Short mmCIF file of C-alpha atoms in Angstrom, two decimals:
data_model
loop_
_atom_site.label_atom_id
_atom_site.label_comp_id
_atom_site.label_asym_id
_atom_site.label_seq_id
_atom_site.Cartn_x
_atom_site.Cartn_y
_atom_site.Cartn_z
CA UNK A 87 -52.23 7.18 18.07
CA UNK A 88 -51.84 3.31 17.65
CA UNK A 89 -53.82 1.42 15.80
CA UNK A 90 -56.04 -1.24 17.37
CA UNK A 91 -55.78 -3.51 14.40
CA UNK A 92 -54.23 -6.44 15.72
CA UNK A 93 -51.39 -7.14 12.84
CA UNK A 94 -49.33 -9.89 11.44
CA UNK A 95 -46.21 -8.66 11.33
CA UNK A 96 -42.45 -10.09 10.70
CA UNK A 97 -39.19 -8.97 11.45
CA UNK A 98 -35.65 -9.95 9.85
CA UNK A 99 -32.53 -10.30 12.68
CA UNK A 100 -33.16 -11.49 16.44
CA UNK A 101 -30.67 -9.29 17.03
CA UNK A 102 -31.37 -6.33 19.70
CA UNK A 103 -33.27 -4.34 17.22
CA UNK A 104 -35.31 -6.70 16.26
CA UNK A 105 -35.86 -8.57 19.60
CA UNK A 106 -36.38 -4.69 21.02
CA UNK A 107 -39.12 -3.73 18.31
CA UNK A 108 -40.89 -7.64 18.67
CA UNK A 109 -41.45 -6.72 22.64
CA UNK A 110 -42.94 -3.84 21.98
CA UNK A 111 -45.45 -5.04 19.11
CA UNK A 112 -46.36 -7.60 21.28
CA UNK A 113 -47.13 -6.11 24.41
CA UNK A 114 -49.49 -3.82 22.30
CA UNK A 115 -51.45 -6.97 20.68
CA UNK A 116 -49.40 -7.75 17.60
CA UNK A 117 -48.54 -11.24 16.15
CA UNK A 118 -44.49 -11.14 15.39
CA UNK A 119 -42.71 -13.59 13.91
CA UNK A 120 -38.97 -13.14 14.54
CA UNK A 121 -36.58 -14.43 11.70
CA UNK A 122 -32.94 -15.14 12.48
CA UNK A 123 -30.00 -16.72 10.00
CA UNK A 124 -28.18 -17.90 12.35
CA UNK A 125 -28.53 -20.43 14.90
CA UNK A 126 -28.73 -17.75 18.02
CA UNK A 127 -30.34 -14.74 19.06
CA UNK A 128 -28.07 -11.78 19.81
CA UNK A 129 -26.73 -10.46 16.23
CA UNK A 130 -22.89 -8.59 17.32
CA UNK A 131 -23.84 -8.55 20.87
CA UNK A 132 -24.13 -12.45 20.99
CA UNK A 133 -21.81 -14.72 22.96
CA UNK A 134 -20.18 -17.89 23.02
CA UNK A 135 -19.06 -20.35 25.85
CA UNK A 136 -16.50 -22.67 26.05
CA UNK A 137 -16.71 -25.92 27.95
CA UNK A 138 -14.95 -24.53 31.08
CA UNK A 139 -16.93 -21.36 31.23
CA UNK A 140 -19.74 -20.32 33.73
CA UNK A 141 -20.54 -17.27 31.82
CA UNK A 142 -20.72 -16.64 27.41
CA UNK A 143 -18.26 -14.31 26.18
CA UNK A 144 -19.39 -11.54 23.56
CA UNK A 145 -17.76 -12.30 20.05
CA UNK A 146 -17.30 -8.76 20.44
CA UNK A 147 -16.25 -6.70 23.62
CA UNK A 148 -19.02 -5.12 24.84
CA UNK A 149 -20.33 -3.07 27.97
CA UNK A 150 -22.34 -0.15 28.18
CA UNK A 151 -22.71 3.22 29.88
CA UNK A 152 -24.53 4.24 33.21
CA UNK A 153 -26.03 7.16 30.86
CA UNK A 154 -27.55 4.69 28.56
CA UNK A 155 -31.25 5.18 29.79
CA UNK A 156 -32.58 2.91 26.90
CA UNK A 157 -31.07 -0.37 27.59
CA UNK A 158 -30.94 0.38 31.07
CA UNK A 159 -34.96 0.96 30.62
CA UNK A 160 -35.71 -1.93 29.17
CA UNK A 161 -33.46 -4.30 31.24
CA UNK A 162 -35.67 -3.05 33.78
CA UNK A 163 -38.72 -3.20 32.17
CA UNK A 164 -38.40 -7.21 31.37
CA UNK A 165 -37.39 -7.52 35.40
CA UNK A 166 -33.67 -8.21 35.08
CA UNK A 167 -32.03 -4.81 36.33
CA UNK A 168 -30.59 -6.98 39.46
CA UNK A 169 -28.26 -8.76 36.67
CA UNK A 170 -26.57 -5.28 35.38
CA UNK A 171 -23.43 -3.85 37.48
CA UNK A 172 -21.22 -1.37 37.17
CA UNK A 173 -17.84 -2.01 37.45
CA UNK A 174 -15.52 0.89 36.81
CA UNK A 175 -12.38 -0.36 34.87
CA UNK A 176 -9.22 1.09 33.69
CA UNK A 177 -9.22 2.44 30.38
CA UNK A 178 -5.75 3.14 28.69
CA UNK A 179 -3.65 4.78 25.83
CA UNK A 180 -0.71 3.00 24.18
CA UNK A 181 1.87 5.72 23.45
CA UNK A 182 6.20 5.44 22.99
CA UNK A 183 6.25 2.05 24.47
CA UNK A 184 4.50 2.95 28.37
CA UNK A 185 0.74 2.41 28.91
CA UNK A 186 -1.30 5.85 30.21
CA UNK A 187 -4.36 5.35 32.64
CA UNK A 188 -6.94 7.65 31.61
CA UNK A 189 -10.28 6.83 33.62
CA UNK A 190 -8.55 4.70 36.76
CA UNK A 191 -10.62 5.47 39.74
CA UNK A 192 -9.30 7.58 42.22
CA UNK A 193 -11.84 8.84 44.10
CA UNK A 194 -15.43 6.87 43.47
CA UNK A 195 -15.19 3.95 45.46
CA UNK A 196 -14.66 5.67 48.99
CA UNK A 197 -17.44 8.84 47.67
CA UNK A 198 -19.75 6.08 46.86
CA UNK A 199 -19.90 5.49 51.25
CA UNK A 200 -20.72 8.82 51.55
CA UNK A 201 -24.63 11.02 51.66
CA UNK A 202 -25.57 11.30 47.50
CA UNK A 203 -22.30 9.27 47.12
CA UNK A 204 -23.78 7.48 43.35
CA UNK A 205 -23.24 11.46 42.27
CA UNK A 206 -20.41 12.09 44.41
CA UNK A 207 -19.01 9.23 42.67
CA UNK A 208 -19.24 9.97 39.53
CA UNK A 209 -17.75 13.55 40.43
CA UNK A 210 -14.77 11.83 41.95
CA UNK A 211 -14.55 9.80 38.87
CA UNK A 212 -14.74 12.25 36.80
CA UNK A 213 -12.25 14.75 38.41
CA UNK A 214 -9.68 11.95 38.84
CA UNK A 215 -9.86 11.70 34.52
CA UNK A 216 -8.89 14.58 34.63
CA UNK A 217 -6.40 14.27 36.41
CA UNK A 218 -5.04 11.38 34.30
CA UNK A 219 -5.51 13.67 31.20
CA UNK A 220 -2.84 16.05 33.10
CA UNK A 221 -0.21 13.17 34.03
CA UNK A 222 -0.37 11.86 29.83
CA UNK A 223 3.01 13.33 29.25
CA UNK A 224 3.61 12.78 25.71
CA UNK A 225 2.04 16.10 25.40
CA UNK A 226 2.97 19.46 26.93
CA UNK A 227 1.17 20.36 30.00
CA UNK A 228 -0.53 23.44 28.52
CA UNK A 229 -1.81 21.26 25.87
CA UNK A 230 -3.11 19.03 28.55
CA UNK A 231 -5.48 21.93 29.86
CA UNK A 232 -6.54 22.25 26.36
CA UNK A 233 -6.98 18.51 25.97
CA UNK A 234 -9.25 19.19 29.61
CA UNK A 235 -11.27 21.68 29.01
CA UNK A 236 -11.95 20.90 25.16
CA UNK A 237 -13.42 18.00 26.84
CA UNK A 238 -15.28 19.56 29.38
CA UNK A 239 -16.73 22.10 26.48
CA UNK A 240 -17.86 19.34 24.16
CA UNK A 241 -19.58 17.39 26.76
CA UNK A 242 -21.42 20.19 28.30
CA UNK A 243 -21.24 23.10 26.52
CA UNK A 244 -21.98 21.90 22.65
CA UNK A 245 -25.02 20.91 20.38
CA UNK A 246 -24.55 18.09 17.47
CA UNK A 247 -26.07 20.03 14.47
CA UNK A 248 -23.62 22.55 13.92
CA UNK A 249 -20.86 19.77 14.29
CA UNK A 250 -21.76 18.10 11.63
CA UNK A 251 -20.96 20.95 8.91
CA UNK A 252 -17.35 20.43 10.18
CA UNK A 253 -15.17 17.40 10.34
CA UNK A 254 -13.75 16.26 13.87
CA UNK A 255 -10.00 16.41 12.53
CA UNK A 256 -10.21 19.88 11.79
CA UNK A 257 -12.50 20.99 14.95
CA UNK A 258 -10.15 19.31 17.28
CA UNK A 259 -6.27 20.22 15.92
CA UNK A 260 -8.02 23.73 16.23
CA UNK A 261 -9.24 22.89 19.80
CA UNK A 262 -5.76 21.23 21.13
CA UNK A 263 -3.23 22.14 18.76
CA UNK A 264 -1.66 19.64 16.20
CA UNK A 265 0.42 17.61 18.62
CA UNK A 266 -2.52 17.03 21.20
CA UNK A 267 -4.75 16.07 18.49
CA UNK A 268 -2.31 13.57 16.92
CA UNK A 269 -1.04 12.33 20.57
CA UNK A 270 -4.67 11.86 22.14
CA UNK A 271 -7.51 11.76 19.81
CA UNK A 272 -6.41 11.08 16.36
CA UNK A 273 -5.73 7.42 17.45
CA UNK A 274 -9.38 7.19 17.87
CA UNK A 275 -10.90 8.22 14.62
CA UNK A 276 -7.78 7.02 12.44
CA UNK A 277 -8.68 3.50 14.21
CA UNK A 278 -12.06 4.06 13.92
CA UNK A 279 -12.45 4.64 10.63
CA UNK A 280 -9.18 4.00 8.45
CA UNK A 281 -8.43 6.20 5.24
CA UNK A 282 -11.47 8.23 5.91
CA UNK A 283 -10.62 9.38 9.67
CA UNK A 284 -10.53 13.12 8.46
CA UNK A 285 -13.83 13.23 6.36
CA UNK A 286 -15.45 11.99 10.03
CA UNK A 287 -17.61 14.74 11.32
CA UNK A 288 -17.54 16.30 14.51
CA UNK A 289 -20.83 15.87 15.64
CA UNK A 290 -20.11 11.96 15.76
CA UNK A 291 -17.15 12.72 17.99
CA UNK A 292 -19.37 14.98 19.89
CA UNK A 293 -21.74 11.77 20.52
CA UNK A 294 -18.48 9.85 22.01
CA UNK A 295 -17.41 12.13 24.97
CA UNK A 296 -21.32 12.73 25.92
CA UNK A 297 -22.52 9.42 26.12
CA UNK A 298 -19.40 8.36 28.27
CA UNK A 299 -18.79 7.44 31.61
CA UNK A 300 -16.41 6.04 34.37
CA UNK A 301 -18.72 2.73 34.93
CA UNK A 302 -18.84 0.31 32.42
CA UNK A 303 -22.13 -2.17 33.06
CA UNK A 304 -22.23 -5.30 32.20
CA UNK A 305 -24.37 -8.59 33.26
CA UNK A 306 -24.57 -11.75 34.85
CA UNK A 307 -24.12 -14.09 32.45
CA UNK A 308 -22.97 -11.88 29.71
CA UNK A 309 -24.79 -10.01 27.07
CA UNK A 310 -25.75 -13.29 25.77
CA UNK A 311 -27.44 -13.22 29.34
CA UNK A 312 -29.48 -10.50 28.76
CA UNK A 313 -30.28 -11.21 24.79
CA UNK A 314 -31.75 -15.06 26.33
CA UNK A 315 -34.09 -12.92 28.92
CA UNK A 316 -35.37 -10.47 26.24
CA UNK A 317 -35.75 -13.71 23.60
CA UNK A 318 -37.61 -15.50 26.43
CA UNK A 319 -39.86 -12.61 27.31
CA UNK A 320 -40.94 -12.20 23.77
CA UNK A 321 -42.07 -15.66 23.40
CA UNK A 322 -43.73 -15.57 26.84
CA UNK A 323 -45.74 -12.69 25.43
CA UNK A 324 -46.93 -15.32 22.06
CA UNK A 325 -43.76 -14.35 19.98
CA UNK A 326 -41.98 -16.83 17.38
CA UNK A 327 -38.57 -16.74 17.18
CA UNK A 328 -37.18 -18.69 14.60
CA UNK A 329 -33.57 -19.38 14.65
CA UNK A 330 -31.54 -21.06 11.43
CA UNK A 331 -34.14 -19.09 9.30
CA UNK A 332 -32.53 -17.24 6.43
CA UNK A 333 -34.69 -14.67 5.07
CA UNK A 334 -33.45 -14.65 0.91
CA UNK A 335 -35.64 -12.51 -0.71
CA UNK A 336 -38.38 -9.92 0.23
CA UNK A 337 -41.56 -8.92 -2.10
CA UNK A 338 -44.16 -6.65 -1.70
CA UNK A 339 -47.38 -8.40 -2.61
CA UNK A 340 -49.49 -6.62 -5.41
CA UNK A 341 -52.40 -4.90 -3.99
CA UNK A 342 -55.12 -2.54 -5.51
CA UNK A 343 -54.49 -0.42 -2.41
CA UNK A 344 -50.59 -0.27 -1.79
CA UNK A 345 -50.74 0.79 1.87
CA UNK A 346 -52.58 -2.56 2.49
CA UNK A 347 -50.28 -4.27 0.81
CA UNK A 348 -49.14 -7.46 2.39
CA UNK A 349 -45.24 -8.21 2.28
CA UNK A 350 -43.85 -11.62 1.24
CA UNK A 351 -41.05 -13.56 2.88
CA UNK A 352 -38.74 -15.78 0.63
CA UNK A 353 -37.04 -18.78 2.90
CA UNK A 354 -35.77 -21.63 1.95
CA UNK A 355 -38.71 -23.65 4.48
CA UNK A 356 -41.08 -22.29 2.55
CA UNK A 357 -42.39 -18.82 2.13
CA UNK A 358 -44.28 -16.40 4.59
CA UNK A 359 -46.65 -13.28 4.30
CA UNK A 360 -46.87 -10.78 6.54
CA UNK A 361 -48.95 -7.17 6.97
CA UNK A 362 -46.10 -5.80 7.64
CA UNK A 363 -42.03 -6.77 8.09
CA UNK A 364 -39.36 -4.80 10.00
CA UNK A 365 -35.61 -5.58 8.53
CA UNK A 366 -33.08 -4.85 11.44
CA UNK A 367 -30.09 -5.80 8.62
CA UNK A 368 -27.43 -4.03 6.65
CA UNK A 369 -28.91 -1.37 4.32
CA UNK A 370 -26.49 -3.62 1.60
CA UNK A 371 -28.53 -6.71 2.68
CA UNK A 372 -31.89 -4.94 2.01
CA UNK A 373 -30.78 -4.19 -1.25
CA UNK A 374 -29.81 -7.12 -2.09
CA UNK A 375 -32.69 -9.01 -0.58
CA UNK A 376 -35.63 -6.39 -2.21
CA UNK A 377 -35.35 -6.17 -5.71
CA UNK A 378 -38.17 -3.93 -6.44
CA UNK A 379 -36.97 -0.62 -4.30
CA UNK A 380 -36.67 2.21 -6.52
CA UNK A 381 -33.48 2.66 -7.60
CA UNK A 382 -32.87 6.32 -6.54
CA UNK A 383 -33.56 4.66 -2.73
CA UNK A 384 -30.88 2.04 -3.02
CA UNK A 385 -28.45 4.84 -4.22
CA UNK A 386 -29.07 6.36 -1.18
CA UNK A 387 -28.03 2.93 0.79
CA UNK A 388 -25.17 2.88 -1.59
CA UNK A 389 -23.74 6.00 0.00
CA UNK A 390 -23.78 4.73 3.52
CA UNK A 391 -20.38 3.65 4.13
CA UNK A 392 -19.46 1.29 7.13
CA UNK A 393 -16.24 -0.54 8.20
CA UNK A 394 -16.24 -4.12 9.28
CA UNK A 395 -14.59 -6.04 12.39
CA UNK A 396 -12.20 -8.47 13.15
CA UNK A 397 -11.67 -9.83 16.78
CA UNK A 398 -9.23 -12.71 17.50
CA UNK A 399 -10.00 -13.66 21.58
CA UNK A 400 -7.30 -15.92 23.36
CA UNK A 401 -7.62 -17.72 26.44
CA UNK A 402 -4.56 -17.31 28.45
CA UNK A 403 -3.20 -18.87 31.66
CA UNK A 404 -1.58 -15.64 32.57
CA UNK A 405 -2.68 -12.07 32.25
CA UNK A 406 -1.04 -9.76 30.11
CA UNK A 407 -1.20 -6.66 32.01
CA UNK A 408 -2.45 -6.20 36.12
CA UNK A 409 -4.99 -3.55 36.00
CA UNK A 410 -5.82 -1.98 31.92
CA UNK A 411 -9.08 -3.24 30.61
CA UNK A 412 -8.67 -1.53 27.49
CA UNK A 413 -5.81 -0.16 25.80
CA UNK A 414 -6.33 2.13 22.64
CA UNK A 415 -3.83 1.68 20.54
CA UNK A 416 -2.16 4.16 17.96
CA UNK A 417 -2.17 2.51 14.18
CA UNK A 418 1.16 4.49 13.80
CA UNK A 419 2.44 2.73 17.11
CA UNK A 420 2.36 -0.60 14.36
CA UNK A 421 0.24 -2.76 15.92
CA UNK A 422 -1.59 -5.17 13.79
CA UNK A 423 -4.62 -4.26 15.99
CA UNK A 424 -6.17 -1.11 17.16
CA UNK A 425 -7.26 -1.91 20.76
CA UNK A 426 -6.29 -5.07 23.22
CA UNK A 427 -8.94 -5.57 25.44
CA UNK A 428 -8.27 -8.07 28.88
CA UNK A 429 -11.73 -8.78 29.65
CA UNK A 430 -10.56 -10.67 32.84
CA UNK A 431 -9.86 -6.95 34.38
CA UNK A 432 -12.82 -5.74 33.96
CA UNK A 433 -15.04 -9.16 34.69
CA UNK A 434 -13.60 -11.71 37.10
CA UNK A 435 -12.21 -14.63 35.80
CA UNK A 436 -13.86 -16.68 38.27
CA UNK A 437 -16.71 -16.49 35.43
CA UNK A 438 -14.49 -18.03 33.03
CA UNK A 439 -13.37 -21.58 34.30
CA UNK A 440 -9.92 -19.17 35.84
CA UNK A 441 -9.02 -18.37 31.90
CA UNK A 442 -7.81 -15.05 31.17
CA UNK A 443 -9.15 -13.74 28.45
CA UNK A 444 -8.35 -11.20 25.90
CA UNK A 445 -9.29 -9.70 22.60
CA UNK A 446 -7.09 -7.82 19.63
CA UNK A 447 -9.86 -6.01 17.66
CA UNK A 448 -9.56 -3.88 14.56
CA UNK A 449 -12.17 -1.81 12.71
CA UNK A 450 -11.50 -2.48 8.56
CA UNK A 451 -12.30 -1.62 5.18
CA UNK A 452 -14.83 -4.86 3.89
CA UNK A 453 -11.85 -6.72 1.64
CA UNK A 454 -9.08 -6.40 4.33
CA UNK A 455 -7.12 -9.39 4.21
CA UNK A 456 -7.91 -10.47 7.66
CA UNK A 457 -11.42 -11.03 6.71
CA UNK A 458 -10.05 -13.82 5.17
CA UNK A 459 -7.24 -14.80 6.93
CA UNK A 460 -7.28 -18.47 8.56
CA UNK A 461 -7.20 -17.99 12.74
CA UNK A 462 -3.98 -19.64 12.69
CA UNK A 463 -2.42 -17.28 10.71
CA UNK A 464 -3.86 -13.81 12.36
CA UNK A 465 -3.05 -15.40 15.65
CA UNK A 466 0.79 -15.46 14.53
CA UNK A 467 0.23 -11.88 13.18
CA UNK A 468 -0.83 -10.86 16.97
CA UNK A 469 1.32 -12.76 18.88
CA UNK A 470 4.87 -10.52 18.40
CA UNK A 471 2.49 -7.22 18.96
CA UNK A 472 1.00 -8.84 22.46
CA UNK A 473 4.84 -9.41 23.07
CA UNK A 474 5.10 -5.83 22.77
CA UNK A 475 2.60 -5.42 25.64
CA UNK A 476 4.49 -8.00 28.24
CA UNK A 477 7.90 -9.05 27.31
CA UNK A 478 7.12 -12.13 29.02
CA UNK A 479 4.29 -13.59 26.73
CA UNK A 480 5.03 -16.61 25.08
CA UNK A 481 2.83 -18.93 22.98
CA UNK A 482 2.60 -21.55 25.38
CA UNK A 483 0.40 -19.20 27.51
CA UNK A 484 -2.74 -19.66 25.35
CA UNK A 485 -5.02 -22.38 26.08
CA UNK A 486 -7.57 -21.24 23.16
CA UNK A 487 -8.53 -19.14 20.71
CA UNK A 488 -11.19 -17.81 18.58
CA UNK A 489 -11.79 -15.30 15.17
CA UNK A 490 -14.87 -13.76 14.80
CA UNK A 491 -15.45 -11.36 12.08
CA UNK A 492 -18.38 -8.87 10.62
CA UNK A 493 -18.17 -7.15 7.93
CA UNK A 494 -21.15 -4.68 8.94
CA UNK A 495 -19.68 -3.33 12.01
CA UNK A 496 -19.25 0.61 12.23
CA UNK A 497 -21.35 3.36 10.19
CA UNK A 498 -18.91 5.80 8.78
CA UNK A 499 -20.51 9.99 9.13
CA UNK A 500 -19.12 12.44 6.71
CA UNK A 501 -19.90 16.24 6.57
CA UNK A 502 -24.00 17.10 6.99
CA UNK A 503 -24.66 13.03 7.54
CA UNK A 504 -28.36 13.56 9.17
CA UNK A 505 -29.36 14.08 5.18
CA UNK A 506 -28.04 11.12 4.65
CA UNK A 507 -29.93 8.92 7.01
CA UNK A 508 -32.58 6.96 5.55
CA UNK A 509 -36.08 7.07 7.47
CA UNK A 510 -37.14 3.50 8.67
CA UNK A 511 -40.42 3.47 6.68
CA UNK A 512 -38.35 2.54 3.29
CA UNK A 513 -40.66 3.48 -0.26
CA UNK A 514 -42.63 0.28 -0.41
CA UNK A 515 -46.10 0.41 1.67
CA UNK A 516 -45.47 -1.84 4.78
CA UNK A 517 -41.62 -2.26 4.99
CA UNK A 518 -39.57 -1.19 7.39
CA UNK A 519 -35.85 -0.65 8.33
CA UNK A 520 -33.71 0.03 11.25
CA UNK A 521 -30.29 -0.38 12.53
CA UNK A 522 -27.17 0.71 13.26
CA UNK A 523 -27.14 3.58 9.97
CA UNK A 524 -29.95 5.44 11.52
CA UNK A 525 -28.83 5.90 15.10
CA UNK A 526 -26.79 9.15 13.92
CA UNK A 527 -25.45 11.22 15.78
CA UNK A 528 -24.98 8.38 18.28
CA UNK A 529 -22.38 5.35 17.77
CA UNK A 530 -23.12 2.48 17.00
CA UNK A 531 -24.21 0.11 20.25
CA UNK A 532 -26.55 -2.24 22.19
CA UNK A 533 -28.12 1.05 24.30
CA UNK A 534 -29.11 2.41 20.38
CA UNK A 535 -30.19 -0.66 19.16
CA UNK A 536 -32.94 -0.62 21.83
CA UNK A 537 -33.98 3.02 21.16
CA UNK A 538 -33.97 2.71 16.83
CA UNK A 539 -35.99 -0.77 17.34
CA UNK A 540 -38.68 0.62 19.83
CA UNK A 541 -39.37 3.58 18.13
CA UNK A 542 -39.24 1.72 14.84
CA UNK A 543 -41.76 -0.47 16.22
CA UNK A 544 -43.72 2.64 17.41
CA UNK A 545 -43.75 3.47 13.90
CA UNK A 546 -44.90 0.66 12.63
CA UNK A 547 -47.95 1.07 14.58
CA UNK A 548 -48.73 4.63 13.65
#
């Protein structure tokens, strides 16, 4: 039951948690005051656009999947579904010096003219990954079945909470056999998730092949696009969002009754009080920003371990590959990256002033060099690697290029993680948390970040 109180309530990030939860709050009668640190709305799904762009470009690669109901919801919801498509891109694997297809359509695009041809479709797309699967021939073609139908049995024939007692390294070389494993999937989680790739449970990998599919959507204009709609539509409904606003310190106010309890705000304009205030950051940064959480709480925080990101995106005149949208990348293939993304195959470049653009990501251990590394320098790092892709690359094909960096970027799950997840009512009356730690067994993404900030803003008004 909701309360029909009408409440003064603040929320740290305008990222999509926070700009998720603030729509919500409002549209049931709420005042919400939105607090961002930096100068745009978006947190890791925001963009940025160059002078000879149409269309923003995510700081990080994004899309999302046709299965994610959530986003999909919502971008409906605010009256913008006509602005999300579906393309359906190549997706590849890096392996011995060739370039496997795994997900190139076959099949969907000619299905798709046909009676029920969205499900046909997908079907067709479907059945022709499989048939990819088969033609990866750096593994034996019996272990190619396995590869198949270990797929096939996660996906449809699995529930997470048993996976969790057991890590995915272990539950997969027994699935595939050892030279499937380290051929197919172990790029993934050693990429993933560094030194700690084998303490990664299996219901986490169990989230991965469930929530996939052959379409990738994206949107006119970008994520950025969609972030700017939801923004807008929360101020339409009497929100403030404040941009350049750098929350610094929260306190709860004393208060003879501690569930009314109002929370204070420390920023450097001046502080602001609140009945209640929903932080959407790092578990580290509400540590660091609440001093009076009991200590045996913040030990908890202390144990969720994450890995930052670092994404260097060049504007090219010339495309590195024809058709591969994203190539995974094997660390042991010794790459300074884990996966080259061409954007530009997946989006058309008409979007993007004719540029072709790119990105060399990594996932990282916080205190990885490249954190710190001047864009100059990482871009010389990259550049004999991207040679390794096309022969024919040479510097004077880029036109620009950017770092971006975060060093909150992917939630690491060991064994029996669910215990681990901290509820988003935190111990002091009135303060809330939610993000990317508490969407477990899901991965991290802009489809979750919807879900944990609605129903954290349900929550609230319990």
């Amino acid at each position: 039951m909701l309360t029909t109180e009408s409440l003064d309530i603040g929320i740290i990030g305008a990222g999509v948690t926070g700009l998720s939860a603030a729509y919500d709050l409002l549209k049931a009668g709420h005042r919400v005051t939105v607090y961002e640190a930096r100068p745009y709305a978006g947190g890791l799904a925001a963009g940025f656009k160059d002078e000879a762009w149409e269309w923003p470009l995510e700081r990080f690669y994004h899309h999302i999947f046709a299965s994610d109901r959530d986003i999909i919801g919502l971008v409906n919801e605010i009256g913008i579904g006509d602005r999300l498509f579906f393309p359906s891109p190549v997706t590849s694997i890096y392996k011995g010096g060739r370039l496997y297809p795994i997900n190139k359509p076959m099949f969907g695009p000619w299905l798709e003219k046909l009676p029920l041809g969205k499900q046909l479709a997908n079907l067709g797309d479907l059945a022709a990954t499989a048939l990819r699967v088969l033609g990866f021939t750096p593994i034996p073609l019996l272990a190619r079945f396995r590869v198949g139908l270990a797929t096939a049995y996660i996906r449809y024939g699995l529930r997470w909470q048993p996976l969790e007692q057991v890590t995915a390294h272990a539950w997969l070389t027994r699935a595939v056999g050892p030279r499937a494993y380290e051929a197919f999937w172990q790029p993934l989680l050693e990429g993933k998730f560094g030194d700690d790739y084998q303490r990664v449970n299996m219901a986490w990998f169990w989230a991965r092949i469930v929530a996939r599919s052959p379409k990738l959507g994206y949107f006119v204009g970008g994520f950025q696009g969609f972030v700017d709609a939801l923004a807008d539509k929360v101020r339409a409904l009497g929100g403030d969002v404040r941009l350049d606003s750098h929350v610094r310190g929260i306190h709860p106010e004393a208060d003879a009754r501690a569930d009314t309890g109002r929370i204070r705000l420390e920023l450097r304009a001046g502080d602001q009080t609140h009945d209640r205030v929903l932080a959407t950051c790092s578990p580290q940064m509400l540590k660091e920003r609440t001093p009076t959480l009991p200590a045996a709480y913040t030990a908890g925080l202390d144990k969720l371990k994450s890995m930052g990101a670092v994404v260097m995106v060049l504007a090219l005149k010339q495309p590195i590959t024809r058709e591969h949208y994203w190539i995974n990348i094997p660390k042991r293939e010794g790459f300074p990256f884990l996966a080259f993304v061409e954007h530009t195959n997946y989006i058309d470049r008409q979007h993007y002033g004719g540029d072709h653009l790119v990105y060399c990501g990594d996932y990282l251990a916080p205190g990885h060099p490249y954190f710190e590394m001047p864009p100059e320098a990482l871009l010389e790092t990259f550049i004999p690697a991207i040679q390794r892709l096309n022969p024919a690359f040479e510097r004077c094909w880029i036109r620009a290029y950017w770092k971006f960096s975060e060093i909150y970027a992917q939630p690491v799950p060991f064994l029996n993680h669910s215990q681990n997840i901290p509820p988003i009512q935190t111990p002091i009356p009135n303060l809330y948390m939610a993000n990317m730690s508490q969407v477990y067994p899901w991965d991290r993404g802009t489809n979750y970040a919807v879900e944990i900030g609605r129903r954290a803003a349900h929550i609230i008004m319990e």
